[in-house]
């Protein structure tokens, strides 16, 4: 499996990387919430090992944003906290499993294997708008039978729009979901970047097919036509 570990304790993160890699899996590591979210949305992972308390964005917030964008990658949440309310919050945010530190590495590996089996058997990762289909797990997009090549960021923006078919999606919402909470007028990302990506998407998913599925909602943002235009 390809696994992302998001853990700010560098010693533990390195230990997890070495141990999971030794089992034959590919492992990437992020040490803060913003980087973790960016990798989770663009890396095509089979599972995410996600610490709860992280600098930047919490594990709760990362998981919630992944699920809102249609990313159903299995998440195993790690935390130094205990208690039924912390566990409930983790599961309610979209986590698939929960492990309290300190934990057995053997148990962690077994939980990851179980998540992989469950995901392979039951996961549905397809967003649909008319004949436009987006497979968020495989990171593939097609219009009818024709494959459309999109960048990782274009895929994430499109997923944000397709997750709310027929509904207006605010520009700021797209910035918050696809980039991170530092985006916007006071952050490091120009809000106009959304327009750039929407324009690029239109050229790829609409213009070649004579469609108009991404509609501008003036003063708000964009709306994905439920019938795909």
Coordinates of C-alpha atoms in Angstrom, one line a residue:
X1 CA 0.0 0.0 0.0
X2 CA 1.0 3.6 -0.3
X3 CA 0.6 5.3 3.1
X4 CA 0.8 8.9 4.3
X5 CA 1.8 9.5 7.9
X6 CA 0.9 12.9 9.3
X7 CA 2.7 13.3 12.6
X8 CA 4.5 16.2 14.2
X9 CA 6.6 14.2 16.6
X10 CA 9.6 13.7 14.4
X11 CA 10.9 10.7 16.3
X12 CA 7.6 8.8 16.1
X13 CA 7.1 9.8 12.5
X14 CA 10.5 8.5 11.5
X15 CA 9.9 5.3 13.5
X16 CA 6.5 4.8 11.7
X17 CA 8.1 5.4 8.3
X18 CA 10.8 2.9 8.9
X19 CA 8.6 0.3 10.4
X20 CA 5.8 0.5 7.8
X21 CA 8.4 0.6 5.0
X22 CA 9.9 -2.5 6.3
X23 CA 6.6 -4.3 5.7
X24 CA 6.9 -3.5 2.0
X25 CA 4.7 -0.4 1.9
X26 CA 5.5 3.0 0.4
X27 CA 5.5 5.8 3.0
X28 CA 5.4 9.6 2.8
X29 CA 5.6 11.8 5.9
X30 CA 4.2 15.2 6.7
X31 CA 4.9 17.1 10.0
X32 CA 2.2 19.7 10.0
X33 CA -1.5 19.9 9.2
X34 CA -1.3 22.1 6.1
X35 CA 1.3 19.9 4.4
X36 CA -0.6 16.8 5.5
X37 CA -3.8 18.0 3.9
X38 CA -2.1 19.0 0.6
X39 CA -0.5 15.5 0.3
X40 CA -3.7 13.7 1.3
X41 CA -5.7 15.4 -1.4
X42 CA -3.1 15.0 -4.2
X43 CA -1.0 11.9 -3.3
X44 CA -3.3 9.0 -4.2
X45 CA -2.8 7.1 -1.0
X46 CA -4.3 3.8 0.1
X47 CA -4.4 4.9 3.8
X48 CA -3.6 7.9 6.0
X49 CA -2.1 7.6 9.5
X50 CA -3.2 10.9 11.0
X51 CA -2.2 12.5 14.3
X52 CA -4.9 14.4 16.1
X53 CA -2.9 17.3 17.5
X54 CA -0.9 19.0 14.7
X55 CA 0.4 22.5 14.1
X56 CA -1.6 24.4 11.5
X57 CA -4.6 22.1 11.0
X58 CA -5.8 19.5 13.4
X59 CA -6.4 15.9 12.4
X60 CA -10.1 16.5 12.8
X61 CA -10.1 19.3 10.3
X62 CA -7.9 17.5 7.8
X63 CA -10.3 14.5 7.9
X64 CA -13.4 16.7 7.6
X65 CA -12.0 18.5 4.5
X66 CA -11.0 15.2 2.8
X67 CA -14.5 13.8 3.3
X68 CA -16.2 17.0 2.1
X69 CA -14.2 16.8 -1.1
X70 CA -15.3 13.2 -1.7
X71 CA -11.9 11.8 -0.8
X72 CA -12.7 8.5 1.0
X73 CA -9.1 7.3 1.6
X74 CA -9.2 5.3 4.8
X75 CA -7.9 7.3 7.8
X76 CA -6.4 5.8 11.0
X77 CA -6.3 8.6 13.6
X78 CA -3.6 8.6 16.3
X79 CA -3.8 10.7 19.5
X80 CA -2.3 11.0 22.9
X81 CA -5.7 11.7 24.2
X82 CA -8.1 9.1 25.5
X83 CA -11.7 9.0 26.4
X84 CA -14.9 8.2 24.6
X85 CA -15.6 11.8 23.5
X86 CA -12.3 12.2 21.7
X87 CA -12.8 8.9 20.0
X88 CA -16.4 9.9 19.0
X89 CA -15.1 13.3 17.6
X90 CA -12.5 11.5 15.6
X91 CA -15.0 9.1 14.0
X92 CA -17.6 11.8 13.5
X93 CA -15.0 13.8 11.5
X94 CA -14.8 10.9 9.1
X95 CA -11.9 8.8 10.5
X96 CA -12.3 5.0 9.9
X97 CA -10.4 3.9 12.9
X98 CA -8.8 5.3 16.1
X99 CA -5.6 4.3 18.0
X100 CA -4.5 5.9 21.3
X101 CA -0.8 6.5 22.0
X102 CA 1.1 4.6 23.2
X103 CA 0.1 1.8 20.8
X104 CA 1.4 -1.5 19.6
X105 CA 3.1 -1.3 16.2
X106 CA 1.8 -4.8 15.5
X107 CA -1.7 -3.6 16.2
X108 CA -1.2 -0.5 14.0
X109 CA -0.1 -2.7 11.0
X110 CA -3.1 -5.0 11.6
X111 CA -5.5 -2.0 11.6
X112 CA -4.0 -0.7 8.4
X113 CA -4.4 -4.1 6.7
X114 CA -8.0 -4.3 7.8
X115 CA -8.7 -0.8 6.4
X116 CA -7.1 -1.7 3.1
X117 CA -9.3 -4.8 2.8
X118 CA -12.4 -2.9 3.7
X119 CA -11.6 -0.1 1.3
X120 CA -10.9 -2.5 -1.5
X121 CA -14.2 -4.3 -1.0
X122 CA -16.6 -1.4 -0.3
X123 CA -15.2 2.0 -1.2
X124 CA -17.1 4.1 -3.8
X125 CA -15.2 7.1 -4.9
X126 CA -17.2 8.3 -8.0
X127 CA -18.6 11.8 -8.4
X128 CA -21.0 12.3 -11.3
X129 CA -22.5 15.3 -13.2
X130 CA -24.3 14.1 -16.3
X131 CA -21.7 12.2 -18.4
X132 CA -18.8 13.8 -16.5
X133 CA -17.3 11.3 -14.0
X134 CA -14.6 11.9 -11.4
X135 CA -13.0 9.0 -9.6
X136 CA -11.4 10.7 -6.6
X137 CA -9.5 7.6 -5.5
X138 CA -7.9 6.8 -8.9
X139 CA -7.6 10.6 -9.7
X140 CA -9.2 10.0 -13.1
X141 CA -11.7 12.1 -14.9
X142 CA -13.7 11.3 -18.1
X143 CA -16.5 12.8 -20.1
X144 CA -18.5 9.8 -21.5
X145 CA -15.9 7.3 -22.6
X146 CA -13.2 9.9 -23.2
X147 CA -10.5 10.3 -20.6
X148 CA -9.6 13.9 -19.6
X149 CA -6.1 14.6 -18.2
X150 CA -6.2 16.9 -15.2
X151 CA -3.5 18.0 -12.7
X152 CA -3.8 17.1 -9.0
X153 CA -5.0 20.6 -8.1
X154 CA -7.5 20.7 -11.0
X155 CA -8.9 17.4 -9.8
X156 CA -9.3 18.8 -6.2
X157 CA -11.1 21.9 -7.5
X158 CA -13.4 19.8 -9.7
X159 CA -14.1 17.5 -6.7
X160 CA -15.1 20.5 -4.6
X161 CA -17.6 21.6 -7.3
X162 CA -19.0 18.1 -8.0
X163 CA -19.5 17.3 -4.3
X164 CA -22.3 20.0 -4.3
X165 CA -24.1 19.5 -7.7
X166 CA -26.5 22.2 -8.5
X167 CA -25.4 24.3 -5.4
X168 CA -23.4 27.5 -5.5
X169 CA -19.9 27.0 -4.1
X170 CA -18.2 30.1 -2.8
X171 CA -14.7 31.0 -4.1
X172 CA -13.5 31.2 -0.5
X173 CA -14.8 27.8 0.2
X174 CA -12.8 26.4 -2.7
X175 CA -9.7 28.2 -1.4
X176 CA -10.2 26.8 2.1
X177 CA -10.9 23.3 1.0
X178 CA -8.4 22.8 -1.8
X179 CA -5.5 25.0 -0.6
X180 CA -5.7 25.5 3.2
X181 CA -7.1 28.0 5.7
X182 CA -4.2 30.5 5.1
X183 CA -5.6 31.2 1.6
X184 CA -7.5 34.4 0.9
X185 CA -6.9 38.1 1.1
X186 CA -4.9 37.9 4.3
X187 CA -3.0 34.8 3.4
X188 CA -0.3 33.8 1.1
X189 CA -2.5 32.8 -1.8
X190 CA -4.2 35.1 -4.3
X191 CA -7.9 34.4 -4.3
X192 CA -7.9 34.9 -8.1
X193 CA -6.1 31.6 -8.3
X194 CA -9.6 29.9 -8.2
X195 CA -10.6 31.7 -11.4
X196 CA -7.4 30.5 -13.1
X197 CA -8.1 26.9 -12.2
X198 CA -11.8 27.1 -13.2
X199 CA -10.8 28.6 -16.5
X200 CA -8.4 25.7 -17.1
X201 CA -11.1 23.2 -16.1
X202 CA -13.6 24.7 -18.5
X203 CA -11.0 24.4 -21.4
X204 CA -10.6 20.7 -20.6
X205 CA -13.9 19.3 -19.5
X206 CA -16.4 21.6 -21.3
X207 CA -15.0 23.4 -24.4
X208 CA -13.9 20.3 -26.3
X209 CA -17.3 18.7 -25.8
X210 CA -19.5 21.8 -26.5
X211 CA -20.6 21.8 -22.8
X212 CA -21.0 24.5 -20.2
X213 CA -21.1 22.6 -16.9
X214 CA -19.2 25.0 -14.6
X215 CA -21.5 28.1 -14.3
X216 CA -20.5 31.4 -12.7
X217 CA -22.7 32.6 -9.8
X218 CA -21.9 36.3 -9.7
X219 CA -20.9 37.6 -6.3
X220 CA -20.6 34.1 -4.9
X221 CA -18.5 31.6 -6.9
X222 CA -19.5 28.7 -9.1
X223 CA -22.1 26.0 -9.6
X224 CA -21.8 22.6 -11.3
X225 CA -24.8 22.0 -13.5
X226 CA -26.4 18.8 -12.2
X227 CA -26.9 17.5 -15.8
X228 CA -23.4 18.3 -16.8
X229 CA -24.6 21.1 -19.1

